[in-house]
Short mmCIF file of C-alpha atoms in Angstrom, two decimals:
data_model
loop_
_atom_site.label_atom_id
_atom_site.label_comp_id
_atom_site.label_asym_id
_atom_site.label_seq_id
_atom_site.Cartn_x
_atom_site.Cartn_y
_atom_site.Cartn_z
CA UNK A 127 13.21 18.28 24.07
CA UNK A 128 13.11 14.61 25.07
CA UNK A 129 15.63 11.89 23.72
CA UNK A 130 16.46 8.41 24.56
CA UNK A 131 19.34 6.64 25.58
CA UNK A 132 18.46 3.28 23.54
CA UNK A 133 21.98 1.19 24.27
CA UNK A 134 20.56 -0.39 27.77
CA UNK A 135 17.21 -2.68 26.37
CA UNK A 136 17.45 -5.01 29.48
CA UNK A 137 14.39 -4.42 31.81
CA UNK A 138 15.88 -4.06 35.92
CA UNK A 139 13.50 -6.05 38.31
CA UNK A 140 11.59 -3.08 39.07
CA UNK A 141 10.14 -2.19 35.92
CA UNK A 142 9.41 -6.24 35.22
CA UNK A 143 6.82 -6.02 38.49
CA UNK A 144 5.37 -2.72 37.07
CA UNK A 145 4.30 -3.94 33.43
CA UNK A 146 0.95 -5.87 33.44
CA UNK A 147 -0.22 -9.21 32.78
CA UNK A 148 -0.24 -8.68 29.23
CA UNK A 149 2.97 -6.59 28.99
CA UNK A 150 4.70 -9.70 30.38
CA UNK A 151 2.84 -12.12 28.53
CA UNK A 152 4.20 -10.15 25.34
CA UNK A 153 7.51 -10.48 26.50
CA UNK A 154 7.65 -14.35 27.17
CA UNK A 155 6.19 -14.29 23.70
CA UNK A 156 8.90 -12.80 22.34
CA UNK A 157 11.64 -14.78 24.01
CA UNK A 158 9.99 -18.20 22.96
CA UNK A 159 9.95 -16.80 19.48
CA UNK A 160 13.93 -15.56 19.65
CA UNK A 161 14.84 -19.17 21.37
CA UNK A 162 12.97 -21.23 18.20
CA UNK A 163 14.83 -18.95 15.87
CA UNK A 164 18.21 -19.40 17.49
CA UNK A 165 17.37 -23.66 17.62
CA UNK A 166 16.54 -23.41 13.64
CA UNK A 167 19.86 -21.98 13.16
CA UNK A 168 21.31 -24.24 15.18
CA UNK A 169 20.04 -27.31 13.29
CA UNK A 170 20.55 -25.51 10.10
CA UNK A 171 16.76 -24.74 8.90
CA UNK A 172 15.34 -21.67 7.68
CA UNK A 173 13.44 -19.30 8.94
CA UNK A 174 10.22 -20.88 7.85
CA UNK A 175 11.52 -24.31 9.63
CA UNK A 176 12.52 -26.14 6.76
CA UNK A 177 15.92 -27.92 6.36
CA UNK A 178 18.71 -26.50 4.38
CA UNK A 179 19.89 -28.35 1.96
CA UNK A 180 23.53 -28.14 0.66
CA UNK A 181 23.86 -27.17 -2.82
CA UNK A 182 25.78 -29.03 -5.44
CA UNK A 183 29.61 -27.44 -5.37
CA UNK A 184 29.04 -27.90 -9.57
CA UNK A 185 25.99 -25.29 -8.55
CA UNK A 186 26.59 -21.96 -10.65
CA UNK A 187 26.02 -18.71 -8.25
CA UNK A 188 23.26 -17.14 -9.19
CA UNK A 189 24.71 -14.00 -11.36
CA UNK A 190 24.03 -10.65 -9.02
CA UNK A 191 22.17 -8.05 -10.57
CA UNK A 192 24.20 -5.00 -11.74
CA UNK A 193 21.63 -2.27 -10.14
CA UNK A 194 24.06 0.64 -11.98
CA UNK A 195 22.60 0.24 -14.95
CA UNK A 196 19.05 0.26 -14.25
CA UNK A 197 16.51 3.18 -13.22
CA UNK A 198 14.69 4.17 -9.98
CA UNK A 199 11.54 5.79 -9.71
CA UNK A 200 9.74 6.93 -6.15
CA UNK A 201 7.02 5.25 -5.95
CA UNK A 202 3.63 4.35 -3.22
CA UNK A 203 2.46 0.81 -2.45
CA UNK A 204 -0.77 -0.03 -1.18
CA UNK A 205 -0.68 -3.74 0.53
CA UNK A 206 -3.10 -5.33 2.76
CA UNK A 207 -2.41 -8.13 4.71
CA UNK A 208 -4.01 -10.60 7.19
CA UNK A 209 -1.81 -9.65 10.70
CA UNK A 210 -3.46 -12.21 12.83
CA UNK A 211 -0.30 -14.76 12.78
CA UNK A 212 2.27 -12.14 13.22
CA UNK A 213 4.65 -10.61 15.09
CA UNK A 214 3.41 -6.90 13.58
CA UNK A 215 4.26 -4.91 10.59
CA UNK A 216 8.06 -4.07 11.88
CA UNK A 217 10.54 -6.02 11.69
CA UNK A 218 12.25 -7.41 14.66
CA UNK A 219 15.35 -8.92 15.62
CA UNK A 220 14.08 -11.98 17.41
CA UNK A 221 11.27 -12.93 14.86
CA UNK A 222 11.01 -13.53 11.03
CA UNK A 223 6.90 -13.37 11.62
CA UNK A 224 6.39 -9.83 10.81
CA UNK A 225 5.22 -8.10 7.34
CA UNK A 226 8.28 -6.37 7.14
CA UNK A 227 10.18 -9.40 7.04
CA UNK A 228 8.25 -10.75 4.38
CA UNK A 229 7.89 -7.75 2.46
CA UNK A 230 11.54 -6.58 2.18
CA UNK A 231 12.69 -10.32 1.51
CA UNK A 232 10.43 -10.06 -1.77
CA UNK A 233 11.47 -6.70 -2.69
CA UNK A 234 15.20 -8.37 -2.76
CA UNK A 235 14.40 -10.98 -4.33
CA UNK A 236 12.74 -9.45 -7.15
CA UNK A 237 15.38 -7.30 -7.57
CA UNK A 238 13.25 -4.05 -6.96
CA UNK A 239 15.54 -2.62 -4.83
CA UNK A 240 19.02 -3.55 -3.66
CA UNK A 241 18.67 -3.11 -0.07
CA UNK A 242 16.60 -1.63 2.17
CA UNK A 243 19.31 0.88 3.41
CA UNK A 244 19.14 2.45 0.32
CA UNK A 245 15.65 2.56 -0.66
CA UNK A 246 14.27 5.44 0.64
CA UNK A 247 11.59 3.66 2.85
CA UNK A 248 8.92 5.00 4.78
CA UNK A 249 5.68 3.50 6.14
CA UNK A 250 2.12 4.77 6.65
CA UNK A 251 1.67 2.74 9.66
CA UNK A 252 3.48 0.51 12.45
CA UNK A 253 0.32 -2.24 13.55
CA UNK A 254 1.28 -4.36 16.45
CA UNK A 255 0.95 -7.89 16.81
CA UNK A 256 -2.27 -9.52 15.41
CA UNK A 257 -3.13 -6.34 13.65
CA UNK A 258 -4.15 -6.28 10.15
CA UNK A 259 -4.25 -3.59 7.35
CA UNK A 260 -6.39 -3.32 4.27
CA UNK A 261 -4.64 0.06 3.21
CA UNK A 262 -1.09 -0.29 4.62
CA UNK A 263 0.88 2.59 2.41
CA UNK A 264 4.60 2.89 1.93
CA UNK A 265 6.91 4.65 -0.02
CA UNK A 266 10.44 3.75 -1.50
CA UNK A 267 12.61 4.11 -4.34
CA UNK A 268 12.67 0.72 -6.70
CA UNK A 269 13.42 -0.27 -10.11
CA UNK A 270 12.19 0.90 -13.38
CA UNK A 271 12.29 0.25 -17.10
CA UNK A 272 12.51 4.04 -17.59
CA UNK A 273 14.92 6.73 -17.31
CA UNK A 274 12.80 9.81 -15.07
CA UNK A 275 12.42 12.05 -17.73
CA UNK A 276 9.97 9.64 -19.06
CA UNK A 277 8.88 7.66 -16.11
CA UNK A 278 5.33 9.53 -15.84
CA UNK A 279 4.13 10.04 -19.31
CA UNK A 280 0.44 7.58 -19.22
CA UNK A 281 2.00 5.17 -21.76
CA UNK A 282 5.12 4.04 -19.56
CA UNK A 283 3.26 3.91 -16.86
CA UNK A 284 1.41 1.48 -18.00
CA UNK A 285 4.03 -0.47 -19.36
CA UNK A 286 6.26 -0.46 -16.18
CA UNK A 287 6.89 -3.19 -14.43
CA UNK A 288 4.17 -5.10 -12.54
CA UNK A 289 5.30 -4.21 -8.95
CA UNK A 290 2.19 -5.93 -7.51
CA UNK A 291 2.60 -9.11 -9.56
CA UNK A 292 6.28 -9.39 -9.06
CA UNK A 293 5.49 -9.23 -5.59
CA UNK A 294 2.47 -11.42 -4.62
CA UNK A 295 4.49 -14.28 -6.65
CA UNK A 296 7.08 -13.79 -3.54
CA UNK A 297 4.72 -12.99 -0.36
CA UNK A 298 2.89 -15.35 1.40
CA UNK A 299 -1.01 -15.58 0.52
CA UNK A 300 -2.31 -13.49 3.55
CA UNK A 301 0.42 -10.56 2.66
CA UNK A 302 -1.16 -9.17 -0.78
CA UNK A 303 0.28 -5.65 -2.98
CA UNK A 304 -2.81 -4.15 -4.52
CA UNK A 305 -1.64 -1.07 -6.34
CA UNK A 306 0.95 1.49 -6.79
CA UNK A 307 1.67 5.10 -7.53
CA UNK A 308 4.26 7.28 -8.69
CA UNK A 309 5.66 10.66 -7.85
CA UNK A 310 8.30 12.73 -9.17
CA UNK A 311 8.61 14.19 -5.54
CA UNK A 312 11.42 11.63 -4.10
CA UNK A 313 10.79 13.30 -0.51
CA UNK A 314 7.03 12.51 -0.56
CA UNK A 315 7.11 9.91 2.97
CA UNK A 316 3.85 7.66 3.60
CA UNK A 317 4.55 8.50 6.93
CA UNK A 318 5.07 12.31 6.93
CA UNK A 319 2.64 12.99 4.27
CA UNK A 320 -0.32 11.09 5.16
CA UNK A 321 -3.25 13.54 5.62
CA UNK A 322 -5.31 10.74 7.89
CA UNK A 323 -5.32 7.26 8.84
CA UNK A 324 -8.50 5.33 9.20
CA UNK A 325 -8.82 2.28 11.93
CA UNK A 326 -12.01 -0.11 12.20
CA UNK A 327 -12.64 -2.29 15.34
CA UNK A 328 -14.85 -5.55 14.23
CA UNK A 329 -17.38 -6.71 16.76
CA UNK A 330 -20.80 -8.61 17.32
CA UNK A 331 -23.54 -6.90 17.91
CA UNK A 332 -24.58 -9.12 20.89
CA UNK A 333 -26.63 -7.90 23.52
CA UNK A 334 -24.55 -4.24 23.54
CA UNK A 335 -26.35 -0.79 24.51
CA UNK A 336 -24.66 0.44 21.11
CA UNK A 337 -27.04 3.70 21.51
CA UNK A 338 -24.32 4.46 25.47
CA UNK A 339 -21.50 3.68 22.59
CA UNK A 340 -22.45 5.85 20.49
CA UNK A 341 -22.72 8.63 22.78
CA UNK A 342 -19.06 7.73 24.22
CA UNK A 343 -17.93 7.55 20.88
CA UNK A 344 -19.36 10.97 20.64
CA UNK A 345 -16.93 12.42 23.49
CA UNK A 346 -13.83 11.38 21.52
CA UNK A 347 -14.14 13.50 18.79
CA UNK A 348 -11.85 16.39 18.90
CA UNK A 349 -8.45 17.71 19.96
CA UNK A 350 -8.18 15.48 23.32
CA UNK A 351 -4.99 14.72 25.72
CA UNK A 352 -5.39 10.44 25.34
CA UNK A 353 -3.05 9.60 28.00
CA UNK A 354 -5.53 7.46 29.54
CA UNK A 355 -6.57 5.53 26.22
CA UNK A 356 -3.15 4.46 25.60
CA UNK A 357 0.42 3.00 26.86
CA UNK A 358 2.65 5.77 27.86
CA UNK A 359 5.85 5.47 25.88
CA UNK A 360 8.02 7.45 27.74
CA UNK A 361 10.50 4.99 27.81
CA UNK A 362 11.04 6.03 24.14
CA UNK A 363 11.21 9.24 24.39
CA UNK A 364 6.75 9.84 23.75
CA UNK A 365 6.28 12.83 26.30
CA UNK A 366 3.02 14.36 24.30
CA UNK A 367 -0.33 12.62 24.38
CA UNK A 368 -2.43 15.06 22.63
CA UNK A 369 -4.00 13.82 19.15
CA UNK A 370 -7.32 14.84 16.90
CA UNK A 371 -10.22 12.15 16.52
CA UNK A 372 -11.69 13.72 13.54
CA UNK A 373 -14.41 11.14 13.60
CA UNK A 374 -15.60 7.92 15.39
CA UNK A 375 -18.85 5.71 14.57
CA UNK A 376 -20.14 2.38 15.33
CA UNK A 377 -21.70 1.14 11.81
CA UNK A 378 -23.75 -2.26 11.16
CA UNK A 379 -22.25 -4.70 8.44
CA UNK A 380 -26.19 -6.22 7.85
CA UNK A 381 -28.23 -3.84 8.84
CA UNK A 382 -30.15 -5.99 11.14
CA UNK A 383 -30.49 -6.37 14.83
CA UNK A 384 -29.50 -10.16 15.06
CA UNK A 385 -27.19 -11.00 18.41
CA UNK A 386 -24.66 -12.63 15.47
CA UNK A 387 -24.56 -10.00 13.37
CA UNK A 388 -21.07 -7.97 13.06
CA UNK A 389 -20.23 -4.25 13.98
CA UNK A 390 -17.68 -2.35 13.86
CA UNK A 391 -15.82 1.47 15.12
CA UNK A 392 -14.66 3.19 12.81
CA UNK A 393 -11.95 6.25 14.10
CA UNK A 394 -10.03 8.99 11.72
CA UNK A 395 -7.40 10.61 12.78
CA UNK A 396 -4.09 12.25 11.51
CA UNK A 397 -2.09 9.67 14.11
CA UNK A 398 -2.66 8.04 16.90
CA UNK A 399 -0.78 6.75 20.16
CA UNK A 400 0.02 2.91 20.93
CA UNK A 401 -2.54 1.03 21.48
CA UNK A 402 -5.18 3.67 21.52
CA UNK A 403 -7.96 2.08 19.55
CA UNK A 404 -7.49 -0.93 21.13
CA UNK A 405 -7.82 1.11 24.93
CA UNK A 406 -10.72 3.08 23.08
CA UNK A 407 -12.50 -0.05 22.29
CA UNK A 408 -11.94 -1.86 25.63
CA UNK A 409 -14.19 1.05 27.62
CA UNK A 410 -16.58 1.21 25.08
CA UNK A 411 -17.60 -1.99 25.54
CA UNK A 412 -17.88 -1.71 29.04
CA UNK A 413 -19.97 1.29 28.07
CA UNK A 414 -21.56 -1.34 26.01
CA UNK A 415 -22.10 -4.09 28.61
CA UNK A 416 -23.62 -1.13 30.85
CA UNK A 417 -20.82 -1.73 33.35
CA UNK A 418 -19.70 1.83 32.80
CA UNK A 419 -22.03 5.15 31.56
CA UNK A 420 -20.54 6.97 28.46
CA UNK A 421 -19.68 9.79 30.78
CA UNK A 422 -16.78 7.81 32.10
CA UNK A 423 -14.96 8.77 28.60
CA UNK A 424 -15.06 12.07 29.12
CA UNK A 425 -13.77 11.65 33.02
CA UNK A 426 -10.90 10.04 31.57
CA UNK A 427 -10.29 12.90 29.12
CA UNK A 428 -10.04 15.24 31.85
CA UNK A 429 -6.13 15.02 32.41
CA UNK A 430 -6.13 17.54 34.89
CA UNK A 431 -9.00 15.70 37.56
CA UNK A 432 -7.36 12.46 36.47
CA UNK A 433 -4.09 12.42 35.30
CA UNK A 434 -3.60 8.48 36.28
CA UNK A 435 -4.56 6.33 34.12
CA UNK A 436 -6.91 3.75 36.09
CA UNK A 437 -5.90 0.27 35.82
CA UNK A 438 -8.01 -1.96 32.80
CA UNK A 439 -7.23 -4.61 30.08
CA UNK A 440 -6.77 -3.96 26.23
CA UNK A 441 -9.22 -5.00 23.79
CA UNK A 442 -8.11 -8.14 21.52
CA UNK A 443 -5.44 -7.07 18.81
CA UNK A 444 -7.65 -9.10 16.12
CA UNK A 445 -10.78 -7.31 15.14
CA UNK A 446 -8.32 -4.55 14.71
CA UNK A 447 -7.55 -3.20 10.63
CA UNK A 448 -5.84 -0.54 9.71
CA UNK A 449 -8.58 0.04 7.18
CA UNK A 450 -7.58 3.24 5.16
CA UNK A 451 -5.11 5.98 4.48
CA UNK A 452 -5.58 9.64 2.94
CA UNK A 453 -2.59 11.10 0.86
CA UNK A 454 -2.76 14.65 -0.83
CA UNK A 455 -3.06 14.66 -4.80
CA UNK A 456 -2.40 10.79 -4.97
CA UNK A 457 -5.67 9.90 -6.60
CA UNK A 458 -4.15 7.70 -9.73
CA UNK A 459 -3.36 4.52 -7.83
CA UNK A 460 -2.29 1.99 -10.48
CA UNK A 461 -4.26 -1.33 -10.45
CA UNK A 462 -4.28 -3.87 -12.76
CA UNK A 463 -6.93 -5.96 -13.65
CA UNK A 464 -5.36 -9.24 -13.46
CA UNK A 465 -3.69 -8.10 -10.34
CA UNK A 466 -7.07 -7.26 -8.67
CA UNK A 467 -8.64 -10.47 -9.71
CA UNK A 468 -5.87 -12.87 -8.35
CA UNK A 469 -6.28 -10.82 -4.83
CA UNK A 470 -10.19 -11.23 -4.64
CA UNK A 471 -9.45 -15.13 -5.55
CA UNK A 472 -6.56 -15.39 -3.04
CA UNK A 473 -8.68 -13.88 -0.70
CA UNK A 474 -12.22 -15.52 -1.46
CA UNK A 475 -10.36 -18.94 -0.96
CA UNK A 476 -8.91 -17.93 2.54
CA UNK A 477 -12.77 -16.30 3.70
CA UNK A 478 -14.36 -20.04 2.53
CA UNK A 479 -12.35 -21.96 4.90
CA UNK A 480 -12.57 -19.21 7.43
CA UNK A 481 -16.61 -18.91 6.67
CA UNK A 482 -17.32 -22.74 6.98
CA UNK A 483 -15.97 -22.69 10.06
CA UNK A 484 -17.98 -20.26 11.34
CA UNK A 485 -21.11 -21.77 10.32
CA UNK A 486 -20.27 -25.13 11.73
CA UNK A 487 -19.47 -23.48 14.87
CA UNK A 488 -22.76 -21.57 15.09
CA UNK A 489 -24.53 -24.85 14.15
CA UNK A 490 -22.61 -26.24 17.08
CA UNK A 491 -23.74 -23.37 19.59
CA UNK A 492 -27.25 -23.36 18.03
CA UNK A 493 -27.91 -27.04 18.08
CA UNK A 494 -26.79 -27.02 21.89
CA UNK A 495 -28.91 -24.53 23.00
CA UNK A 496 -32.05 -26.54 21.95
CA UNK A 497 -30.37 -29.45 24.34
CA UNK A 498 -29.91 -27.32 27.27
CA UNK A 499 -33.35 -25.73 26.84
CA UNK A 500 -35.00 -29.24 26.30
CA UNK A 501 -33.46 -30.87 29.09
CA UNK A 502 -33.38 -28.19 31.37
CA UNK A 503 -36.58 -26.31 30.53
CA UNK A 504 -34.62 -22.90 30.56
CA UNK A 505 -34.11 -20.83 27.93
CA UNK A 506 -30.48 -20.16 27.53
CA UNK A 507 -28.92 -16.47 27.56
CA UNK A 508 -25.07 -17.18 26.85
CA UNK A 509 -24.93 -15.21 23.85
CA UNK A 510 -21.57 -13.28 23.54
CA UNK A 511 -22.06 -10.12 25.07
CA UNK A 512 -18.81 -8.39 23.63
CA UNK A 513 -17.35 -7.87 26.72
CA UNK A 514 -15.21 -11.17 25.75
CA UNK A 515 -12.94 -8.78 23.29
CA UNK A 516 -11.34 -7.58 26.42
CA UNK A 517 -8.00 -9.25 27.13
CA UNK A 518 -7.34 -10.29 30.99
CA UNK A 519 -9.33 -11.87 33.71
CA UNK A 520 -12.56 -11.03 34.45
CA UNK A 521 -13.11 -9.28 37.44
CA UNK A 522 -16.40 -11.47 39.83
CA UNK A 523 -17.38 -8.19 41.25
CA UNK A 524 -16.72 -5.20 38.98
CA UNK A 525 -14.89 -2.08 40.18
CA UNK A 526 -16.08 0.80 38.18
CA UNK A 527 -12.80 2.36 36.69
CA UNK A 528 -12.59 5.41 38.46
CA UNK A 529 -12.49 3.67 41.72
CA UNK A 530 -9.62 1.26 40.20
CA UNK A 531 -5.79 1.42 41.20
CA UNK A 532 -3.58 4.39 38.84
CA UNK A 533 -0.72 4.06 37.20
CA UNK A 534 1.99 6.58 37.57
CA UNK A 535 1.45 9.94 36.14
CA UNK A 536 3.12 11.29 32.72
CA UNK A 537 5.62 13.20 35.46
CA UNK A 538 6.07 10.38 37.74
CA UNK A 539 7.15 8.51 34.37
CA UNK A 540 9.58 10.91 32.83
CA UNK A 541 11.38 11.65 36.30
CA UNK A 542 11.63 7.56 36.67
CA UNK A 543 13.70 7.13 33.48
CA UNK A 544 15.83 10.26 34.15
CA UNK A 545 16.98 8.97 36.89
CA UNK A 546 17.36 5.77 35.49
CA UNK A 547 19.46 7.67 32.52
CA UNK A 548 16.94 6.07 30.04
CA UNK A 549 15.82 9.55 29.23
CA UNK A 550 17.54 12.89 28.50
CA UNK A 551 15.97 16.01 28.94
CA UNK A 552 17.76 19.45 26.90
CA UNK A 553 16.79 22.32 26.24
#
């Protein structure tokens, strides 16, 4: 059994040169975002940026609520949420920009649970920075108007409190609560319970050989060992790479063939590694781009002819949605009406703005490819091929991957951070 010895976080020399580009890009990231924190405390603002303002001494405290004499009930919550200007969905010492942050501060103030030590939390999924979720599921003990023997009886249910309501007033427009179930089973975990988790990769169709994707997508169905369509986190203690695809398709959003029209990937599985779709998604559209053949996917599967993981960039974090998640006799969400129709507003509003820009920028791109083709006389083939998704520098002559530099192996990895004492092997 593996465990990790979490009290040394600082990063020796050594492992600095061995993370990537993008590694230490997300690092950098994170300090800049620690150092405006610790200036905003410094000239007494909030986390949002705003100045404090002293209140009146005359200024009653705002009475604290007695949570002894009211009820808990164990309840889901399905949220979605917008992840593209965030940190991720966990919260983090050296940012306020995650979901967490904003989720837990509602929950508080609300006065739906007292803290989030004792709430009995658990989360469906983790997403990473610029990740969104359309079915983001967690599960936590909050307050009720009901003692339990009559929490679940079709009339109080119905006349509980409006968790979703209560809580959009007090999130911010792109973090949205949609429903909410109950269980009398206080051990029921979104995260241990979940029966599958369903991702979707956006994408335009472009000029893409989506029949070669298909056929790669094909190859990751099944019982696989993914070490080489994800980050190795040995560091904490992640010495297993072995999950279940238990399906993956490419799917077209209009039906039509059009260069502009959107795509996306659509994977199921029980759980999956860090950064796995996104590592997925970055060969398949080299598959796409016919820089690589679909067979390369199943090279890469084969852990025991290539158990390095050949050097490539991720695909972009923002086409990424954490689109559903499956849960065992947990059919009676609870939506309300009102509830649903202030989400499709809030959301209808946000997809206008984002829409209009869209169609000014494809007027833009449209409009100038009549100038080039007038005043050069050539017709003009710079439509996105896809292969832009893909995070990193672009290569002017292409290496095909298995002719790239490895990584270390899974071995090389765990005997590196045993002897670095960041990892304890028992028996």
């Amino acid at each position: 059994m593996f465990s990790v010895n979490k009290r040394n976080k600082l990063f020796s020399n050594e492992e600095l040169r061995e993370m990537s580009k993008e590694e230490l890009i997300e690092k950098i990231t994170q300090l800049q975002a620690h150092n405006t924190q610790l200036k905003n405390i410094l000239h007494k603002r909030d986390p949002e940026g705003k100045f404090i303002e002293e209140a009146p001494s005359r200024k009653k405290k705002r009475k604290q609520f007695d949570f002894s004499k009211s009820h808990k009930r164990h309840i889901l919550l399905k949220l979605l949420y917008l992840g593209w200007d965030y940190q991720g969905y966990v919260s983090q010492e050296e940012s306020t920009a995650t979901i967490e942050y904003h989720l837990f501060r509602a929950l508080e103030k609300t006065c739906l649970i007292e803290k989030r030590e004792l709430a009995n939390y658990h989360r469906c999924g983790r997403t990473d920075k610029g990740v969104s979720a359309f079915a983001q599921t967690i599960s936590l003990d909050v307050r009720s108007k009901f003692p339990p023997e009559e929490q679940n009886s079709p009339e109080n249910i119905a006349n509980e409190l409006d968790y979703c309501i209560m809580l959009n007033q007090n999130l911010p427009d792109d973090i949205r609560c949609i429903a909410w179930h109950s269980t009398d089973d206080v051990s029921f975990s979104a995260r241990f319970n979940c029966r599958q988790r369903i991702y979707r990769y956006y994408f335009p169709r472009g000029k893409l050989n989506i029949d070669a994707m298909t056929v790669g997508c094909s190859y990751l169905v099944g019982c696989h060992d993914f070490r080489n369509f994800c980050k190795m986190d040995v560091a904490n203690g992640v010495v297993s790479f072995t999950r279940t695809i238990e399906n993956a398709e490419i799917h077209r959003i209009d039906g039509t063939d059009d260069p502009h029209g959107m795509m996306f990937l659509e994977i199921h599985s029980n759980a999956f590694l860090w950064h796995q779709i996104r590592c997925i998604m970055s060969i398949l559209l080299l598959i796409g781009v016919e820089k690589e053949l679909p067979d390369v996917i199943r090279e890469l599967l084969n852990v025991e002819k290539n158990p390095r993981k050949p050097q490539y960039s991720l695909a972009s974090d923002i086409p990424l949605n954490l689109y559903g998640t499956v849960f065992p006799e947990t059919t009676n969400w609870t939506f309300h009406q009102h509830t649903l129709r202030r989400v499709i507003k809030t959301l209808e509003e946000q997809w206008m703005i984002s829409s209009i820009k869209t169609t000014m920028m494809r007027q833009m791109v449209e409009d100038l490819r009549k100038m080039y083709q007038e005043r050069f006389s050539l017709s003009d083939d710079t439509i996105c091929s896809g292969e832009e998704l893909i995070q990193g520098a672009r290569m002017k002559n292409y290496r095909p991957l298995m002719e790239r530099t490895r990584a270390d192996s899974l071995e090389d990895r765990i005997e590196h951070f045993v002897k670095k004492r960041r990892l304890n092997v028992t028996e």
